[in-house]
mmCIF file of C-alpha atoms in Angstrom:
data_model
loop_
_atom_site.group_PDB
_atom_site.id
_atom_site.type_symbol
_atom_site.label_atom_id
_atom_site.label_comp_id
_atom_site.label_asym_id
_atom_site.label_seq_id
_atom_site.Cartn_x
_atom_site.Cartn_y
_atom_site.Cartn_z
ATOM 1 C CA MET A 18 -15.737 0.863 -21.013
ATOM 2 C CA THR A 19 -19.254 0.234 -21.248
ATOM 3 C CA GLU A 20 -19.525 -0.507 -17.194
ATOM 4 C CA THR A 21 -21.264 2.224 -14.606
ATOM 5 C CA ALA A 22 -19.435 2.720 -11.670
ATOM 6 C CA THR A 23 -19.838 0.008 -8.989
ATOM 7 C CA PRO A 24 -21.540 1.246 -5.862
ATOM 8 C CA LEU A 25 -19.214 1.720 -2.926
ATOM 9 C CA TRP A 26 -19.886 0.102 0.722
ATOM 10 C CA GLU A 27 -18.159 0.792 4.155
ATOM 11 C CA VAL A 28 -17.264 -2.133 5.806
ATOM 12 C CA PHE A 29 -17.121 -2.678 9.728
ATOM 13 C CA VAL A 30 -16.186 -5.460 11.697
ATOM 14 C CA ARG A 31 -16.283 -6.966 15.352
ATOM 15 C CA PRO A 32 -13.057 -8.292 16.020
ATOM 16 C CA ARG A 33 -14.445 -10.367 18.774
ATOM 17 C CA ASN A 34 -18.103 -10.264 21.086
ATOM 18 C CA GLY A 35 -18.107 -7.299 23.963
ATOM 19 C CA LEU A 36 -16.440 -4.766 21.266
ATOM 20 C CA ALA A 37 -18.334 -2.690 19.146
ATOM 21 C CA HIS A 38 -18.523 -3.126 15.261
ATOM 22 C CA ARG A 39 -14.997 -0.840 13.903
ATOM 23 C CA HIS A 40 -14.864 0.744 10.609
ATOM 24 C CA VAL A 41 -12.086 -1.137 8.544
ATOM 25 C CA GLY A 42 -12.411 0.509 5.115
ATOM 26 C CA SER A 43 -14.559 0.501 2.056
ATOM 27 C CA LEU A 44 -14.945 -1.739 -1.212
ATOM 28 C CA HIS A 45 -17.171 -1.965 -4.277
ATOM 29 C CA ALA A 46 -20.165 -4.233 -4.998
ATOM 30 C CA HIS A 47 -23.386 -4.169 -6.643
ATOM 31 C CA ASP A 48 -25.661 -5.603 -3.910
ATOM 32 C CA ALA A 49 -25.101 -6.348 -0.362
ATOM 33 C CA MET A 50 -24.570 -9.799 -0.531
ATOM 34 C CA MET A 51 -22.069 -9.766 -3.039
ATOM 35 C CA ALA A 52 -20.640 -6.423 -0.538
ATOM 36 C CA LEU A 53 -20.439 -9.109 2.575
ATOM 37 C CA GLN A 54 -18.879 -11.954 1.024
ATOM 38 C CA ALA A 55 -16.019 -9.594 -1.010
ATOM 39 C CA ALA A 56 -15.780 -7.802 2.522
ATOM 40 C CA ARG A 57 -14.896 -11.110 4.170
ATOM 41 C CA ASP A 58 -12.214 -11.780 1.277
ATOM 42 C CA VAL A 59 -10.580 -8.367 1.511
ATOM 43 C CA TYR A 60 -10.890 -7.554 5.429
ATOM 44 C CA THR A 61 -11.054 -10.565 7.266
ATOM 45 C CA ARG A 62 -8.186 -12.885 6.103
ATOM 46 C CA ARG A 63 -6.550 -13.852 9.300
ATOM 47 C CA GLY A 64 -9.384 -14.662 11.505
ATOM 48 C CA GLU A 65 -10.079 -10.998 12.819
ATOM 49 C CA THR A 66 -14.093 -10.927 12.888
ATOM 50 C CA LEU A 67 -16.614 -12.735 14.543
ATOM 51 C CA SER A 68 -19.270 -9.974 12.685
ATOM 52 C CA ILE A 69 -18.786 -7.852 9.620
ATOM 53 C CA TRP A 70 -21.680 -4.970 9.054
ATOM 54 C CA VAL A 71 -21.819 -3.704 5.016
ATOM 55 C CA VAL A 72 -22.988 -0.142 4.872
ATOM 56 C CA PRO A 73 -24.120 1.617 1.570
ATOM 57 C CA SER A 74 -21.323 4.555 1.586
ATOM 58 C CA SER A 75 -24.302 7.015 0.293
ATOM 59 C CA ALA A 76 -25.796 5.985 3.072
ATOM 60 C CA ILE A 77 -23.819 7.452 5.504
ATOM 61 C CA VAL A 78 -24.665 11.052 6.491
ATOM 62 C CA ALA A 79 -21.214 12.840 7.817
ATOM 63 C CA SER A 80 -20.640 15.993 9.729
ATOM 64 C CA ASP A 81 -18.729 18.553 7.679
ATOM 65 C CA PRO A 82 -15.482 19.006 8.841
ATOM 66 C CA ALA A 83 -15.244 22.984 7.966
ATOM 67 C CA GLU A 84 -18.124 23.515 10.865
ATOM 68 C CA LYS A 85 -16.365 21.469 13.686
ATOM 69 C CA ASP A 86 -15.982 24.273 15.781
ATOM 70 C CA MET A 87 -19.992 25.721 15.342
ATOM 71 C CA MET A 88 -20.571 21.687 15.881
ATOM 72 C CA PHE A 89 -18.165 21.107 18.757
ATOM 73 C CA GLU A 90 -17.073 23.958 20.356
ATOM 74 C CA PRO A 91 -19.554 24.422 22.766
ATOM 75 C CA THR A 92 -18.518 21.429 24.853
ATOM 76 C CA ALA A 93 -15.075 23.095 25.514
ATOM 77 C CA THR A 94 -17.025 25.776 27.625
ATOM 78 C CA LYS A 95 -19.085 23.232 29.947
ATOM 79 C CA ILE A 96 -15.771 21.749 32.165
ATOM 80 C CA TYR A 97 -18.503 21.416 35.092
ATOM 81 C CA ARG A 98 -19.589 18.337 32.422
ATOM 82 C CA HIS A 99 -16.045 16.764 34.082
ATOM 83 C CA PRO A 100 -15.744 14.982 37.581
ATOM 84 C CA THR A 101 -12.284 17.288 38.122
ATOM 85 C CA PHE A 102 -14.613 20.033 38.293
ATOM 86 C CA TYR A 103 -15.442 19.110 41.504
ATOM 87 C CA ASP A 104 -13.702 19.294 44.659
ATOM 88 C CA VAL A 105 -14.194 16.774 47.238
ATOM 89 C CA PRO A 106 -12.591 17.330 50.965
ATOM 90 C CA ASP A 107 -8.981 15.519 51.493
ATOM 91 C CA ASP A 108 -10.722 13.942 54.244
ATOM 92 C CA VAL A 109 -13.756 12.132 52.418
ATOM 93 C CA GLY A 110 -11.416 9.974 50.189
ATOM 94 C CA HIS A 111 -11.853 8.619 46.805
ATOM 95 C CA MET A 112 -15.271 9.323 45.420
ATOM 96 C CA MET B 20 9.397 3.472 -3.709
ATOM 97 C CA TYR B 21 5.851 2.667 -5.055
ATOM 98 C CA ALA B 22 6.308 7.170 -6.775
ATOM 99 C CA GLN B 23 9.235 5.955 -8.728
ATOM 100 C CA GLY B 24 7.264 7.582 -11.649
ATOM 101 C CA LEU B 25 5.773 10.716 -9.648
ATOM 102 C CA ASN B 26 6.731 13.840 -12.273
ATOM 103 C CA SER B 27 8.055 16.445 -9.943
ATOM 104 C CA THR B 28 6.072 18.549 -7.681
ATOM 105 C CA ASP B 29 5.021 22.169 -9.457
ATOM 106 C CA PRO B 30 6.116 25.185 -7.385
ATOM 107 C CA ALA B 31 3.817 26.906 -9.489
ATOM 108 C CA ALA B 32 0.822 25.143 -8.268
ATOM 109 C CA VAL B 33 1.787 25.528 -4.268
ATOM 110 C CA GLU B 34 1.826 29.078 -4.956
ATOM 111 C CA ALA B 35 -1.429 29.887 -6.347
ATOM 112 C CA GLU B 36 -3.017 28.396 -2.790
ATOM 113 C CA ASP B 37 -4.227 30.417 -0.694
ATOM 114 C CA PRO B 38 -1.061 31.539 1.682
ATOM 115 C CA ASP B 39 -3.459 31.571 4.839
ATOM 116 C CA ARG B 40 -5.175 28.017 4.386
ATOM 117 C CA LEU B 41 -1.251 26.688 3.358
ATOM 118 C CA ALA B 42 0.032 28.142 6.252
ATOM 119 C CA ALA B 43 -2.834 26.345 8.430
ATOM 120 C CA PHE B 44 -2.647 23.600 6.595
ATOM 121 C CA GLN B 45 1.232 22.994 7.454
ATOM 122 C CA ALA B 46 0.737 23.741 10.528
ATOM 123 C CA ARG B 47 -1.424 20.851 11.551
ATOM 124 C CA ILE B 48 1.151 18.758 9.605
ATOM 125 C CA ASP B 49 3.796 19.717 11.513
ATOM 126 C CA ALA B 50 2.105 19.160 14.730
ATOM 127 C CA GLU B 51 1.713 15.863 13.539
ATOM 128 C CA GLU B 52 -1.750 15.918 13.055
ATOM 129 C CA LYS B 53 -3.532 13.607 9.975
ATOM 130 C CA ILE B 54 -5.182 15.186 7.328
ATOM 131 C CA GLU B 55 -8.572 13.239 6.758
ATOM 132 C CA PRO B 56 -10.392 13.420 3.337
ATOM 133 C CA ASN B 57 -13.313 16.288 4.255
ATOM 134 C CA ASP B 58 -10.395 18.200 5.145
ATOM 135 C CA TRP B 59 -9.076 21.536 2.759
ATOM 136 C CA MET B 60 -5.718 20.503 1.329
ATOM 137 C CA PRO B 61 -3.362 21.994 -1.356
ATOM 138 C CA ALA B 62 -4.089 20.681 -4.165
ATOM 139 C CA GLN B 63 -0.928 19.636 -5.062
ATOM 140 C CA TYR B 64 -0.566 17.577 -1.554
ATOM 141 C CA ARG B 65 -4.309 16.135 -3.169
ATOM 142 C CA ARG B 66 -2.790 15.334 -6.467
ATOM 143 C CA THR B 67 0.471 13.745 -4.988
ATOM 144 C CA LEU B 68 -1.239 11.187 -3.022
ATOM 145 C CA VAL B 69 -3.852 10.090 -5.922
ATOM 146 C CA ARG B 70 -0.545 9.562 -7.994
ATOM 147 C CA GLN B 71 1.331 7.855 -5.481
ATOM 148 C CA ILE B 72 -1.460 6.156 -3.664
ATOM 149 C CA SER B 73 -2.843 4.992 -7.136
ATOM 150 C CA GLN B 74 0.675 3.537 -8.370
ATOM 151 C CA HIS B 75 1.167 2.002 -4.734
ATOM 152 C CA ALA B 76 -2.004 0.140 -5.807
ATOM 153 C CA HIS B 77 -1.587 -0.782 -9.387
ATOM 154 C CA SER B 78 1.812 -2.263 -7.768
ATOM 155 C CA GLU B 79 -0.039 -4.624 -5.484
ATOM 156 C CA VAL B 80 -1.876 -5.793 -8.588
ATOM 157 C CA ILE B 81 0.514 -6.192 -11.164
ATOM 158 C CA GLY B 82 2.763 -7.795 -8.312
ATOM 159 C CA MET B 83 0.710 -11.199 -8.278
ATOM 160 C CA GLN B 84 1.811 -11.939 -11.342
ATOM 161 C CA PRO B 85 5.379 -12.795 -11.163
ATOM 162 C CA GLU B 86 4.083 -15.190 -8.278
ATOM 163 C CA GLY B 87 1.015 -16.424 -10.398
ATOM 164 C CA ASN B 88 3.726 -17.391 -12.947
ATOM 165 C CA TRP B 89 4.583 -20.074 -9.849
ATOM 166 C CA VAL B 90 1.634 -21.393 -8.291
ATOM 167 C CA THR B 91 1.000 -24.641 -10.618
ATOM 168 C CA ARG B 92 4.309 -25.837 -10.094
ATOM 169 C CA ALA B 93 4.910 -25.408 -6.293
ATOM 170 C CA PRO B 94 7.041 -28.168 -5.403
ATOM 171 C CA THR B 95 4.561 -29.335 -2.354
ATOM 172 C CA LEU B 96 0.667 -28.244 -1.738
ATOM 173 C CA ALA B 97 2.032 -26.444 1.231
ATOM 174 C CA ARG B 98 4.107 -24.412 -0.670
ATOM 175 C CA LYS B 99 1.334 -23.771 -2.952
ATOM 176 C CA ALA B 100 -1.123 -23.136 -0.207
ATOM 177 C CA GLN B 101 1.459 -20.196 1.285
ATOM 178 C CA LEU B 102 1.699 -18.528 -2.441
ATOM 179 C CA LEU B 103 -1.715 -18.707 -2.967
ATOM 180 C CA ALA B 104 -1.760 -16.926 0.331
ATOM 181 C CA LYS B 105 0.658 -14.509 -0.122
ATOM 182 C CA ILE B 106 -1.009 -13.371 -3.813
ATOM 183 C CA GLN B 107 -4.490 -13.035 -2.077
ATOM 184 C CA ASP B 108 -2.893 -10.933 -0.171
ATOM 185 C CA GLU B 109 -1.639 -8.740 -2.517
ATOM 186 C CA ALA B 110 -4.812 -8.672 -4.366
ATOM 187 C CA GLY B 111 -6.164 -7.372 -0.665
ATOM 188 C CA HIS B 112 -3.483 -4.815 -0.620
ATOM 189 C CA GLY B 113 -4.111 -3.081 -3.688
ATOM 190 C CA LEU B 114 -7.625 -3.271 -2.963
ATOM 191 C CA TYR B 115 -7.134 -1.612 0.576
ATOM 192 C CA LEU B 116 -4.968 1.087 -1.557
ATOM 193 C CA TYR B 117 -7.271 1.539 -4.427
ATOM 194 C CA SER B 118 -9.836 2.268 -1.014
ATOM 195 C CA ALA B 119 -7.669 4.918 -0.122
ATOM 196 C CA ALA B 120 -6.783 6.727 -3.140
ATOM 197 C CA GLU B 121 -10.597 7.414 -3.955
ATOM 198 C CA THR B 122 -11.307 9.000 -0.694
ATOM 199 C CA LEU B 123 -9.491 12.161 -2.283
ATOM 200 C CA GLY B 124 -12.034 12.299 -4.929
ATOM 201 C CA VAL B 125 -11.240 10.011 -8.136
ATOM 202 C CA THR B 126 -13.387 6.976 -9.098
ATOM 203 C CA ARG B 127 -11.498 3.486 -9.493
ATOM 204 C CA GLU B 128 -12.371 3.038 -13.012
ATOM 205 C CA ALA B 129 -10.643 6.569 -13.858
ATOM 206 C CA LEU B 130 -7.592 4.759 -11.452
ATOM 207 C CA TYR B 131 -8.264 1.060 -13.345
ATOM 208 C CA ASP B 132 -8.330 3.269 -17.109
ATOM 209 C CA GLN B 133 -4.869 4.774 -15.912
ATOM 210 C CA LEU B 134 -3.389 1.303 -15.525
ATOM 211 C CA LEU B 135 -4.941 -0.597 -18.391
ATOM 212 C CA SER B 136 -4.094 2.760 -21.002
ATOM 213 C CA GLY B 137 -0.473 2.127 -19.718
ATOM 214 C CA ARG B 138 -0.501 5.844 -18.628
ATOM 215 C CA ALA B 139 0.004 5.014 -14.636
ATOM 216 C CA LYS B 140 3.386 3.825 -13.460
ATOM 217 C CA TYR B 141 4.034 0.441 -11.390
ATOM 218 C CA SER B 142 6.603 -0.747 -9.864
ATOM 219 C CA SER B 143 9.640 -1.200 -12.111
ATOM 220 C CA ILE B 144 10.650 -4.305 -10.110
ATOM 221 C CA PHE B 145 7.200 -6.227 -11.464
ATOM 222 C CA ASN B 146 8.927 -5.742 -14.809
ATOM 223 C CA TYR B 147 10.969 -8.915 -14.551
ATOM 224 C CA PRO B 148 10.690 -12.204 -15.402
ATOM 225 C CA THR B 149 10.512 -15.367 -12.266
ATOM 226 C CA LEU B 150 12.686 -17.819 -13.951
ATOM 227 C CA ASN B 151 12.740 -20.206 -11.201
ATOM 228 C CA TYR B 152 10.795 -21.722 -7.729
ATOM 229 C CA ALA B 153 13.832 -19.886 -6.357
ATOM 230 C CA ASP B 154 12.661 -16.985 -7.493
ATOM 231 C CA MET B 155 9.992 -16.841 -5.043
ATOM 232 C CA GLY B 156 12.178 -17.337 -2.389
ATOM 233 C CA ALA B 157 14.259 -14.203 -3.376
ATOM 234 C CA ILE B 158 10.928 -12.411 -3.814
ATOM 235 C CA GLY B 159 9.347 -12.581 -0.928
ATOM 236 C CA TRP B 160 13.052 -12.054 0.908
ATOM 237 C CA LEU B 161 14.261 -9.056 -0.824
ATOM 238 C CA VAL B 162 10.993 -7.091 -2.802
ATOM 239 C CA ASP B 163 8.954 -7.821 0.576
ATOM 240 C CA GLY B 164 11.387 -6.726 2.362
ATOM 241 C CA ALA B 165 12.232 -3.501 0.674
ATOM 242 C CA ALA B 166 8.245 -3.048 0.660
ATOM 243 C CA ILE B 167 8.739 -3.319 4.335
ATOM 244 C CA MET B 168 11.131 -0.604 4.684
ATOM 245 C CA ASN B 169 9.088 1.873 2.492
ATOM 246 C CA GLN B 170 5.985 1.163 3.946
ATOM 247 C CA ILE B 171 6.684 0.504 7.997
ATOM 248 C CA PRO B 172 7.349 4.736 7.593
ATOM 249 C CA LEU B 173 4.443 4.734 5.666
ATOM 250 C CA CYS B 174 2.382 4.123 8.575
ATOM 251 C CA ARG B 175 3.016 7.549 9.850
ATOM 252 C CA CYS B 176 2.307 9.440 6.558
ATOM 253 C CA SER B 177 0.012 12.560 7.310
ATOM 254 C CA TYR B 178 -3.049 11.393 4.832
ATOM 255 C CA GLY B 179 -5.019 9.600 7.360
ATOM 256 C CA PRO B 180 -6.637 6.924 5.356
ATOM 257 C CA TYR B 181 -3.223 5.993 3.188
ATOM 258 C CA ALA B 182 -1.843 5.957 6.683
ATOM 259 C CA ARG B 183 -4.649 3.235 8.094
ATOM 260 C CA ALA B 184 -4.288 1.226 4.787
ATOM 261 C CA MET B 185 -0.415 0.427 5.525
ATOM 262 C CA ILE B 186 -1.266 -0.352 8.742
ATOM 263 C CA LEU B 187 -3.252 -3.046 7.512
ATOM 264 C CA VAL B 188 -0.841 -3.414 5.176
ATOM 265 C CA CYS B 189 2.633 -4.020 7.356
ATOM 266 C CA LYS B 190 1.026 -6.130 9.689
ATOM 267 C CA GLU B 191 -0.057 -8.438 6.496
ATOM 268 C CA GLU B 192 3.235 -8.296 5.184
ATOM 269 C CA SER B 193 6.177 -9.802 7.756
ATOM 270 C CA PHE B 194 4.459 -13.251 6.789
ATOM 271 C CA HIS B 195 5.929 -12.440 3.066
ATOM 272 C CA GLN B 196 9.188 -11.749 3.977
ATOM 273 C CA ARG B 197 9.624 -14.351 6.368
ATOM 274 C CA GLN B 198 7.487 -17.137 3.678
ATOM 275 C CA GLY B 199 10.515 -15.807 1.310
ATOM 276 C CA TYR B 200 13.447 -16.336 3.453
ATOM 277 C CA ALA B 201 12.181 -19.857 4.779
ATOM 278 C CA ILE B 202 12.513 -20.773 1.125
ATOM 279 C CA MET B 203 15.994 -19.505 0.667
ATOM 280 C CA VAL B 204 17.339 -21.144 4.051
ATOM 281 C CA ALA B 205 15.680 -24.743 2.981
ATOM 282 C CA MET B 206 17.210 -24.038 -0.403
ATOM 283 C CA CYS B 207 20.661 -23.173 1.131
ATOM 284 C CA ARG B 208 20.798 -26.200 3.693
ATOM 285 C CA GLY B 209 19.534 -28.439 0.274
ATOM 286 C CA SER B 210 21.405 -29.746 -2.551
ATOM 287 C CA ALA B 211 24.613 -28.325 -4.487
ATOM 288 C CA GLU B 212 22.279 -27.908 -7.019
ATOM 289 C CA GLN B 213 19.881 -26.304 -4.868
ATOM 290 C CA ARG B 214 22.200 -23.765 -3.632
ATOM 291 C CA ALA B 215 23.382 -22.423 -7.294
ATOM 292 C CA MET B 216 19.456 -21.821 -7.779
ATOM 293 C CA ALA B 217 19.149 -19.549 -4.808
ATOM 294 C CA GLN B 218 22.245 -17.978 -5.320
ATOM 295 C CA ASP B 219 21.328 -17.190 -8.871
ATOM 296 C CA ALA B 220 18.069 -15.980 -7.847
ATOM 297 C CA LEU B 221 19.336 -13.614 -5.889
ATOM 298 C CA ASN B 222 22.371 -12.327 -8.777
ATOM 299 C CA ARG B 223 19.251 -11.049 -10.804
ATOM 300 C CA PHE B 224 16.962 -10.068 -8.086
ATOM 301 C CA TRP B 225 19.931 -7.964 -6.113
ATOM 302 C CA GLN B 226 19.829 -5.328 -8.347
ATOM 303 C CA PRO B 227 16.791 -4.474 -9.224
ATOM 304 C CA SER B 228 15.794 -4.746 -5.217
ATOM 305 C CA ILE B 229 18.086 -1.816 -4.170
ATOM 306 C CA MET B 230 16.413 0.161 -7.620
ATOM 307 C CA MET B 231 12.862 0.069 -5.737
ATOM 308 C CA PHE B 232 13.983 2.537 -3.476
ATOM 309 C CA GLY B 233 14.069 5.362 -6.735
ATOM 310 C CA PRO B 234 16.740 6.990 -7.828
ATOM 311 C CA HIS B 235 19.616 9.025 -5.712
ATOM 312 C CA ASP B 236 18.818 11.846 -3.411
ATOM 313 C CA SER B 237 20.419 14.299 -5.505
ATOM 314 C CA ASN B 238 18.623 13.871 -8.343
ATOM 315 C CA SER B 239 15.224 12.978 -7.083
ATOM 316 C CA THR B 240 13.200 16.251 -7.539
ATOM 317 C CA HIS B 241 9.672 15.349 -5.901
ATOM 318 C CA SER B 242 11.125 14.372 -2.116
ATOM 319 C CA GLU B 243 11.409 18.162 -0.832
ATOM 320 C CA LEU B 244 7.782 18.991 -0.811
ATOM 321 C CA SER B 245 6.591 15.363 -0.180
ATOM 322 C CA MET B 246 9.092 15.332 2.955
ATOM 323 C CA LYS B 247 7.349 18.702 4.216
ATOM 324 C CA TRP B 248 3.981 17.602 3.795
ATOM 325 C CA LYS B 249 4.866 14.191 5.635
ATOM 326 C CA ILE B 250 3.985 12.064 2.792
ATOM 327 C CA LYS B 251 7.341 10.854 2.468
ATOM 328 C CA ARG B 252 9.243 10.346 5.799
ATOM 329 C CA PHE B 253 12.696 9.406 4.898
ATOM 330 C CA THR B 254 14.546 9.672 1.647
ATOM 331 C CA ASN B 255 15.026 7.241 -1.357
ATOM 332 C CA ASP B 256 19.084 7.000 -0.006
ATOM 333 C CA GLY B 257 18.156 6.216 3.795
ATOM 334 C CA LEU B 258 15.737 3.688 3.018
ATOM 335 C CA ARG B 259 18.174 2.268 0.856
ATOM 336 C CA ARG B 260 20.999 2.534 2.939
ATOM 337 C CA LYS B 261 18.838 0.659 5.586
ATOM 338 C CA PHE B 262 17.521 -2.207 3.894
ATOM 339 C CA ILE B 263 21.182 -3.152 2.437
ATOM 340 C CA ASP B 264 21.995 -2.774 6.013
ATOM 341 C CA ALA B 265 19.807 -5.743 7.585
ATOM 342 C CA THR B 266 19.703 -7.733 3.977
ATOM 343 C CA VAL B 267 23.237 -8.049 3.442
ATOM 344 C CA PRO B 268 23.914 -10.177 6.955
ATOM 345 C CA GLN B 269 20.643 -12.024 6.101
ATOM 346 C CA ALA B 270 22.590 -13.257 2.932
ATOM 347 C CA HIS B 271 25.292 -14.212 4.571
ATOM 348 C CA SER B 272 23.906 -16.182 7.044
ATOM 349 C CA LEU B 273 22.591 -17.976 4.434
ATOM 350 C CA GLY B 274 26.336 -18.459 3.077
ATOM 351 C CA LEU B 275 25.276 -16.843 -0.352
ATOM 352 C CA THR B 276 27.195 -13.684 -1.503
ATOM 353 C CA ILE B 277 25.985 -10.252 -2.535
ATOM 354 C CA PRO B 278 26.625 -9.965 -6.712
ATOM 355 C CA ASP B 279 28.446 -6.462 -6.392
ATOM 356 C CA PRO B 280 32.229 -6.946 -6.334
ATOM 357 C CA ASP B 281 32.341 -3.146 -4.586
ATOM 358 C CA LEU B 282 30.072 -3.913 -1.837
ATOM 359 C CA ARG B 283 32.236 -3.288 1.689
ATOM 360 C CA PHE B 284 31.652 -2.184 5.360
ATOM 361 C CA ASN B 285 32.447 1.062 5.901
ATOM 362 C CA GLU B 286 33.299 0.815 9.618
ATOM 363 C CA ALA B 287 33.353 4.570 10.095
ATOM 364 C CA THR B 288 30.035 5.076 9.497
ATOM 365 C CA GLY B 289 28.821 1.632 10.541
ATOM 366 C CA HIS B 290 27.213 0.804 7.172
ATOM 367 C CA TRP B 291 27.388 -1.365 4.295
ATOM 368 C CA GLU B 292 28.094 0.797 0.832
ATOM 369 C CA HIS B 293 27.308 -0.549 -2.248
ATOM 370 C CA GLY B 294 28.207 0.072 -5.724
ATOM 371 C CA ALA B 295 27.381 1.832 -8.998
ATOM 372 C CA ILE B 296 23.404 1.159 -9.719
ATOM 373 C CA ASP B 297 22.389 0.983 -13.279
ATOM 374 C CA TRP B 298 20.230 4.016 -13.690
ATOM 375 C CA ASP B 299 19.778 3.700 -17.483
ATOM 376 C CA GLU B 300 18.559 -0.081 -16.753
ATOM 377 C CA PHE B 301 15.913 1.717 -14.131
ATOM 378 C CA ALA B 302 14.925 4.526 -16.935
ATOM 379 C CA ARG B 303 14.373 1.867 -19.458
ATOM 380 C CA VAL B 304 11.913 -0.496 -16.967
ATOM 381 C CA LEU B 305 10.272 2.509 -15.766
ATOM 382 C CA GLY B 306 9.396 3.850 -18.999
ATOM 383 C CA GLY B 307 7.835 0.307 -19.782
ATOM 384 C CA ASP B 308 11.009 -0.838 -21.607
ATOM 385 C CA GLY B 309 11.514 -3.342 -19.249
ATOM 386 C CA PRO B 310 11.473 -7.274 -20.065
ATOM 387 C CA CYS B 311 8.564 -7.959 -19.012
ATOM 388 C CA ASN B 312 6.179 -4.792 -19.064
ATOM 389 C CA ARG B 313 4.530 -5.632 -22.428
ATOM 390 C CA GLN B 314 3.378 -8.929 -21.241
ATOM 391 C CA ARG B 315 2.466 -7.515 -17.791
ATOM 392 C CA LEU B 316 -0.083 -5.086 -19.227
ATOM 393 C CA LYS B 317 -1.370 -7.466 -21.504
ATOM 394 C CA HIS B 318 -2.174 -9.924 -18.952
ATOM 395 C CA ARG B 319 -3.862 -7.503 -16.717
ATOM 396 C CA ARG B 320 -5.690 -5.607 -20.255
ATOM 397 C CA ALA B 321 -7.030 -9.613 -20.591
ATOM 398 C CA ALA B 322 -7.978 -10.388 -17.473
ATOM 399 C CA GLU B 323 -10.149 -7.239 -17.064
ATOM 400 C CA ALA B 324 -12.251 -8.073 -20.420
ATOM 401 C CA GLU B 325 -12.482 -11.701 -19.719
ATOM 402 C CA GLY B 326 -14.043 -10.570 -15.720
ATOM 403 C CA ALA B 327 -16.128 -7.629 -18.206
ATOM 404 C CA TRP B 328 -19.123 -10.688 -18.257
ATOM 405 C CA VAL B 329 -19.495 -10.789 -14.526
ATOM 406 C CA ARG B 330 -18.954 -7.814 -14.136
ATOM 407 C CA GLU B 331 -22.069 -6.977 -16.119
ATOM 408 C CA ALA B 332 -24.040 -9.633 -15.413
ATOM 409 C CA ALA B 333 -23.462 -8.624 -11.515
ATOM 410 C CA ALA B 334 -24.761 -5.254 -12.340
ATOM 411 C CA ALA B 335 -27.624 -6.450 -14.002
ATOM 412 C CA TYR B 336 -28.963 -9.032 -11.257
ATOM 413 C CA ALA B 337 -28.868 -5.855 -9.031
ATOM 414 C CA ALA B 338 -30.407 -3.781 -11.072
ATOM 415 C CA LYS B 339 -33.186 -6.775 -11.714
ATOM 416 C CA ARG B 340 -33.651 -7.137 -7.656
ATOM 417 C CA ARG B 341 -33.895 -3.281 -7.669
ATOM 418 C CA GLY B 342 -37.080 -3.002 -10.158
ATOM 419 C CA ALA B 343 -38.439 -6.369 -8.498
ATOM 420 C CA ASN B 344 -38.139 -4.825 -5.232
ATOM 421 C CA GLU B 345 -39.931 -1.308 -6.480
ATOM 422 C CA ARG B 346 -42.738 -3.133 -8.115
ATOM 423 C CA ALA B 347 -43.481 -5.143 -4.514
ATOM 424 C CA ALA B 348 -43.250 -1.732 -2.729
#
């Protein structure tokens, strides 16, 4: 094959207003317009969406799963960030 | 089923892994945690998944051909639109699956190359010809029905991207089976000639459909590790039995006869038992010598070659636009 590899894009769709765009998968396309059209054909054949985002996969910066402890463990010890950490007297009722 | 052509896993390769990492990996699998692309995984797990997912993708792509054969000759405009929608879904399913395979570090181009060079396998079922429009009914009902039996447990596969792709596929696939069965119902309620066509299609597609589940468990060497790693949740024979139990009453409802003189209902187990399967034929078709293997690959290669100028033009246009933007900046 004489062809160069086609760039990869990540596809996000918003099923309806009020919901966030959600990642649904990826596809290959040479430019943004073709990526949008391909995303329409591949990921929205049954009226699942009102809006599509396509993002070059190379533009995504991801955290490293091997460093997940260093990244996220500190939150596990901060239980005072949760409302259930604090006692409210019974006679006060729901707060 | 889409892994019919998998080579047996290599136990030596698994033993070569770091035992601590392997144990931690197995513990995650046992805890029903999903494995995601950047997580550590045994090389054999990665290899098995690349093969299984890409064979599945190839099957979806090649699977468009037997149905494409009848688009221009569908009996009504509505049926033509339905068939086109189904074929479009198969293309979409192939693309979801190629994307899932790519998350394991293999390129799309390499996967296409494996298919076009004939090194990769795809499901044996798509190497049978579609001789008349009744076959569109039989394929939707039986082949998509068998595929659903296989794909529903794959929605819980341990590898996240494969499981997510399968959820998308399964949502769309049930339309395929019902569309096929509706064709069979229409034909079986039609003229004597139409009923004969429906029976003939069932006669030709029954054996190839139950072969889709692959060899008997006693001859399926790669099952054990795939089950342990939760790539696979049910055995070939288990899925085949579920399919036959579901399908026999559907055939009876149509007034059709399953073409297996040894088929009988076992009162004790509550399951249907099938007669002998022609495994020589299965091996022949999988090995490249089925009725349509050459035609399928030839067609796929031609489509790839004829589309090359489109891909080249798109790449050239994108490069030109990039150049213009850089000059303007």
